[in-house]
XYZ file of C-alpha atoms in Angstrom:
379
model
C 26.513 15.074 -4.318
C 26.485 11.291 -3.910
C 22.801 10.408 -3.490
C 21.064 7.133 -2.710
C 17.363 6.464 -3.258
C 16.142 3.464 -1.292
C 13.082 1.765 -2.773
C 11.063 2.080 -5.980
C 7.561 2.146 -4.553
C 5.227 5.041 -5.248
C 7.378 7.535 -3.350
C 10.851 6.382 -4.373
C 9.951 6.012 -8.036
C 8.355 9.465 -8.049
C 11.640 10.894 -6.745
C 13.709 9.153 -9.412
C 11.471 9.911 -12.393
C 11.212 13.587 -11.472
C 15.003 13.933 -11.689
C 16.972 15.116 -14.692
C 20.736 14.876 -15.197
C 22.093 17.679 -13.015
C 25.670 18.855 -12.555
C 27.004 17.691 -9.209
C 24.191 15.171 -8.666
C 25.171 11.484 -8.756
C 22.154 9.269 -8.020
C 21.921 5.523 -7.401
C 18.644 3.734 -6.656
C 18.649 0.530 -4.609
C 15.602 -1.685 -5.183
C 15.106 -5.412 -4.621
C 12.882 -5.966 -7.689
C 13.487 -4.976 -11.323
C 9.895 -3.748 -11.505
C 7.511 -1.277 -9.879
C 4.332 -2.744 -8.371
C 0.986 -0.958 -8.418
C 0.232 -1.877 -4.814
C -3.199 -0.276 -5.036
C -4.147 -2.911 -7.643
C -2.769 -6.023 -5.947
C -6.338 -7.085 -5.136
C -6.943 -7.447 -8.883
C -3.855 -9.616 -9.274
C -4.977 -11.741 -6.324
C -8.397 -12.423 -7.856
C -7.794 -12.331 -11.614
C -3.999 -12.546 -12.098
C -4.077 -9.019 -13.546
C -0.667 -7.592 -14.523
C 0.200 -4.916 -11.956
C 3.897 -4.259 -12.549
C 6.057 -2.096 -14.794
C 9.769 -2.687 -15.540
C 11.927 -0.022 -13.921
C 14.742 0.333 -16.459
C 12.662 2.126 -19.143
C 11.175 4.476 -16.535
C 14.644 5.633 -15.418
C 15.872 6.532 -18.900
C 16.767 10.190 -19.164
C 16.735 10.741 -15.388
C 20.438 10.264 -14.750
C 19.535 7.694 -12.090
C 21.411 4.400 -12.015
C 19.775 1.337 -10.454
C 21.196 -1.634 -8.617
C 19.182 -4.634 -7.475
C 19.705 -4.923 -3.728
C 17.698 -5.722 -0.610
C 18.350 -3.068 2.020
C 18.943 -4.575 5.460
C 19.919 -1.573 7.589
C 20.498 2.161 7.430
C 22.933 3.803 9.880
C 22.356 7.547 9.820
C 25.271 8.323 12.156
C 27.755 6.441 9.966
C 26.018 7.450 6.717
C 25.981 3.822 5.616
C 23.424 1.556 3.959
C 23.999 -2.199 4.260
C 22.257 -4.738 2.032
C 21.370 -8.369 2.648
C 23.757 -9.231 -0.180
C 26.625 -7.944 2.010
C 27.287 -4.641 0.254
C 27.839 -1.330 2.037
C 26.925 1.978 0.367
C 27.813 5.460 1.595
C 26.115 8.725 0.711
C 26.139 12.492 0.961
C 22.363 12.676 0.567
C 19.871 9.910 1.216
C 16.220 9.372 0.261
C 14.449 6.668 2.274
C 11.320 5.290 0.627
C 11.232 1.684 1.810
C 7.529 1.605 2.595
C 5.744 -0.365 5.263
C 5.272 -3.866 6.601
C 2.123 -5.559 7.831
C 1.194 -4.973 11.467
C -0.258 -8.166 12.969
C -0.780 -6.524 16.374
C 0.693 -9.578 18.120
C -2.490 -11.574 17.553
C -1.540 -15.186 18.365
C -0.948 -17.260 15.244
C -1.871 -14.517 12.786
C 1.566 -13.716 11.385
C 2.336 -17.426 11.028
C -0.908 -18.411 9.323
C -2.241 -15.398 7.419
C -1.329 -14.262 3.927
C -0.558 -10.577 3.483
C -1.295 -8.442 0.434
C 1.834 -6.321 0.185
C 3.757 -7.863 -2.709
C 3.226 -9.652 -5.988
C 4.020 -13.022 -4.408
C 1.144 -12.501 -1.945
C -1.288 -11.907 -4.799
C 0.057 -14.979 -6.602
C -0.491 -17.076 -3.473
C -4.128 -15.969 -3.119
C -4.846 -16.484 -6.825
C -3.380 -19.987 -6.626
C -5.544 -20.885 -3.627
C -8.757 -19.747 -5.305
C -8.016 -21.922 -8.319
C -7.118 -24.929 -6.146
C -10.340 -24.499 -4.174
C -12.284 -25.311 -7.343
C -10.294 -28.421 -8.204
C -12.437 -31.549 -7.963
C -9.918 -33.252 -5.683
C -9.532 -30.379 -3.219
C -10.158 -31.306 0.421
C -10.560 -29.127 3.491
C -12.264 -25.787 3.933
C -12.576 -23.656 0.806
C -13.733 -20.568 2.699
C -11.709 -17.342 2.884
C -11.471 -15.020 5.894
C -10.175 -11.486 5.272
C -9.262 -9.432 8.331
C -9.603 -5.647 8.004
C -12.375 -3.734 6.227
C -10.385 -0.752 5.066
C -9.659 0.016 1.413
C -7.535 -3.068 0.745
C -9.836 -5.522 2.502
C -13.022 -4.293 0.853
C -11.485 -4.117 -2.623
C -10.041 -7.610 -2.204
C -13.250 -9.359 -1.087
C -15.326 -7.869 -3.898
C -12.842 -9.000 -6.540
C -12.620 -12.437 -4.912
C -16.429 -12.636 -4.915
C -16.509 -12.023 -8.671
C -13.874 -14.686 -9.278
C -15.791 -17.016 -6.953
C -18.996 -16.645 -8.973
C -17.194 -17.154 -12.281
C -15.411 -20.345 -11.248
C -18.563 -21.674 -9.593
C -20.443 -21.380 -12.903
C -17.588 -22.758 -14.998
C -16.847 -25.802 -12.845
C -20.254 -26.610 -11.424
C -19.195 -26.364 -7.793
C -20.867 -24.340 -5.058
C -19.142 -21.019 -4.309
C -17.073 -20.775 -1.153
C -17.894 -18.398 1.694
C -16.063 -15.099 2.076
C -15.886 -13.479 5.514
C -14.815 -9.861 6.010
C -13.899 -9.312 9.662
C -13.572 -5.785 11.093
C -12.805 -4.956 14.736
C -14.036 -1.375 14.383
C -17.622 -0.144 14.243
C -17.758 0.346 10.451
C -16.202 -0.537 7.134
C -14.256 2.006 5.058
C -13.778 4.757 7.673
C -12.350 7.045 4.955
C -15.823 7.401 3.387
C -18.956 9.191 4.551
C -22.052 7.321 5.667
C -23.883 7.457 2.328
C -20.969 6.030 0.342
C -20.261 3.492 3.057
C -23.882 2.332 2.899
C -23.592 1.891 -0.872
C -20.425 -0.138 -0.417
C -22.081 -2.307 2.218
C -25.014 -2.967 -0.106
C -22.561 -4.149 -2.755
C -20.867 -6.478 -0.275
C -24.269 -7.885 0.656
C -25.161 -8.440 -3.001
C -22.040 -10.611 -3.340
C -23.107 -12.622 -0.260
C -19.957 -11.548 1.555
C -20.430 -12.145 5.273
C -19.379 -8.878 6.916
C -18.617 -9.182 10.620
C -18.406 -5.641 12.012
C -17.258 -5.209 15.619
C -15.549 -8.589 15.544
C -11.910 -8.787 16.621
C -9.674 -11.630 15.509
C -8.121 -13.024 18.677
C -6.334 -16.085 17.341
C -5.470 -17.882 14.105
C -4.429 -21.437 13.304
C -3.594 -22.945 9.898
C -7.294 -23.681 9.347
C -9.324 -21.445 11.696
C -9.700 -17.958 13.064
C -11.317 -17.076 16.363
C -13.294 -13.831 16.453
C -14.688 -12.032 19.474
C -17.447 -9.440 19.736
C -17.350 -6.385 21.975
C -19.447 -8.174 24.594
C -16.950 -11.019 24.771
C -18.702 -13.685 22.710
C -16.291 -15.841 20.713
C -16.769 -17.772 17.504
C -14.444 -20.022 15.536
C -14.538 -19.859 11.737
C -12.979 -22.544 9.545
C -10.953 -21.208 6.650
C -8.833 -22.622 3.863
C -7.180 -19.224 3.432
C -6.716 -16.434 5.979
C -5.750 -12.997 4.643
C -4.790 -10.058 6.868
C -5.136 -6.463 5.609
C -5.792 -4.901 9.006
C -2.823 -2.604 9.508
C 0.660 -1.437 8.534
C 3.700 0.079 10.196
C 6.849 1.645 8.808
C 9.861 -0.584 8.266
C 12.146 -0.530 11.290
C 15.538 -0.564 9.600
C 16.636 3.066 9.919
C 18.763 3.738 13.009
C 20.289 6.904 14.436
C 21.064 8.148 17.934
C 19.065 11.346 17.377
C 16.287 9.834 15.279
C 12.698 10.554 16.361
C 9.779 8.294 15.522
C 6.034 8.640 15.976
C 2.946 6.424 15.735
C 3.261 3.422 13.453
C 7.053 3.669 13.689
C 7.002 6.552 11.174
C 10.024 8.864 11.104
C 9.513 12.505 12.098
C 10.350 14.869 9.207
C 10.282 18.630 8.744
C 8.381 20.705 6.190
C 10.810 19.701 3.419
C 10.528 15.988 4.332
C 14.014 15.915 5.831
C 14.904 14.478 9.236
C 15.597 17.578 11.385
C 18.537 15.933 13.170
C 19.903 14.529 9.884
C 19.170 17.207 7.241
C 20.987 15.216 4.539
C 18.248 12.545 4.786
C 14.825 12.781 3.131
C 12.067 10.328 4.110
C 9.074 9.805 1.802
C 5.979 7.625 1.635
C 4.753 5.296 4.372
C 7.897 5.759 6.471
C 7.522 9.536 6.797
C 5.516 11.198 9.554
C 4.699 14.231 7.419
C 2.127 16.736 8.647
C -0.634 18.512 6.742
C -1.609 22.166 7.000
C -3.561 21.435 10.194
C -0.623 19.718 11.860
C -2.120 16.240 11.473
C -0.268 13.213 10.040
C -0.619 12.786 6.289
C -2.313 9.461 5.417
C -0.161 6.646 4.062
C -1.732 6.595 0.596
C -0.278 6.247 -2.886
C -1.350 9.752 -3.929
C 0.459 11.350 -0.979
C 3.533 9.176 -1.537
C 3.640 10.374 -5.141
C 3.301 14.012 -4.085
C 6.141 13.637 -1.588
C 8.341 11.891 -4.133
C 7.854 14.466 -6.869
C 8.650 17.320 -4.484
C 11.738 15.539 -3.182
C 13.025 14.922 -6.688
C 12.778 18.629 -7.412
C 14.336 19.479 -4.057
C 17.323 17.220 -4.761
C 18.031 19.198 -7.916
C 17.576 22.442 -5.976
C 20.005 21.193 -3.333
C 22.598 20.319 -5.975
C 22.367 23.786 -7.553
C 22.290 25.723 -4.283
C 18.642 26.790 -4.491
C 16.247 27.036 -1.567
C 14.163 23.924 -0.926
C 10.382 24.114 -1.139
C 8.078 22.760 1.572
C 5.636 19.904 1.222
C 2.011 20.998 0.855
C -0.175 17.872 0.800
C -3.511 17.787 -0.952
C -6.130 15.023 -1.185
C -7.601 14.866 -4.673
C -10.180 12.304 -3.625
C -10.610 8.691 -2.586
C -12.185 5.912 -4.626
C -12.843 2.309 -3.649
C -13.179 -0.405 -6.282
C -16.031 -2.821 -5.620
C -15.437 -5.308 -8.408
C -15.939 -4.997 -12.139
C -17.153 -1.551 -13.152
C -18.476 -0.726 -9.676
C -16.808 1.773 -7.350
C -17.662 4.459 -4.808
C -15.766 7.541 -3.732
C -15.374 11.282 -3.840
C -13.309 13.893 -5.629
C -12.177 17.261 -4.370
C -13.889 20.382 -5.719
C -12.960 24.063 -5.299
C -13.635 25.752 -1.955
C -12.972 22.502 -0.082
C -16.126 20.824 -1.388
C -16.461 17.108 -2.212
C -18.371 15.439 -5.034
C -19.594 11.937 -4.184
C -19.749 9.349 -6.966
C -20.916 5.750 -7.336
C -21.061 3.168 -10.088
C -19.364 3.433 -13.455
C -18.355 7.078 -13.096
C -16.585 6.340 -9.834
C -14.871 3.404 -11.550
C -13.611 5.734 -14.299
C -12.262 8.140 -11.673
C -10.542 5.259 -9.880
C -8.848 4.293 -13.136
C -8.005 7.942 -13.839
C -5.876 8.030 -10.704
C -3.776 5.206 -12.134
C -3.516 6.957 -15.488
C -2.307 10.095 -13.710
C 0.279 8.056 -11.884
C 1.508 6.377 -15.071
C 1.824 9.732 -16.829
C 3.738 11.222 -13.888
C 6.447 8.531 -14.030
C 6.762 8.196 -17.800
């Protein structure tokens, strides 16, 4: 069974590392980088240049999975072909698509052209470089940073940037720059309850982060963003760096005459994470429109991507040996938001569908524990 795994993000890598050499199963992974990136820690790399990658080759030892560096350009489900930007064409009997998501700029004028994303290591490097330049004595222009989107990524990023801002201000004797967090919705961190959200907001305030709730970015230039309130009032903010974390959508490179897609361009899959019209194709992670037990879309989080990947790895071995495939049963173990240093807020799942809220150092430990669990699952 000639099998391709596309992508080594949380989902794709979970598929590969769950595999073991199996008779009749020939697996090749296509990935553009020789390393796996902890995307949930890119905010740390952006602020502190923290190492957030792991080389892939050691992780694939003993799995029977071969890897080739390639940048996937298109997937034709009807022809069963995968074409790369390097000009190669790969065919398959079974395919696993785990190519993740791209930033959704919502067609806001000038935003895609002028804002930095936080999706890859190069984005984090770009932000880290700007922060350092902003504290050079010869720097000219605005030093302020505007971050659009107050979800998990946006909030974690601004708090880490605020810590770096304070440190460099003390070391170099320059005033700190301003950090603006702009959110079009009515609240920050919609994944948290009101009490935890209030704690997070207090932390943002303590860092002097200027949180603009109910403000929609309507335009961006190389040095400004224009924001508008619900009642139509506009304001222009000067910025040396604009960062957009306000939305994602699935990559639009998979084509098929019978393919069905849902919100966010996500591909409709069945209970085993296969495309119903193309049962030889599994879709995992951000690209999959998987449903939970209540029939609602599963969130595009790292923990769910890992769950989907581990199940799919096992199902590939079941498919190769003629066993029945098992369905995907998502579960949320909790959600924790880093707020800089040893501060975090969040909740963990308890028996009987109860939640335990946590703040401070204990929440920070639980946030780190999720990474430790991930590392152990792929090693």
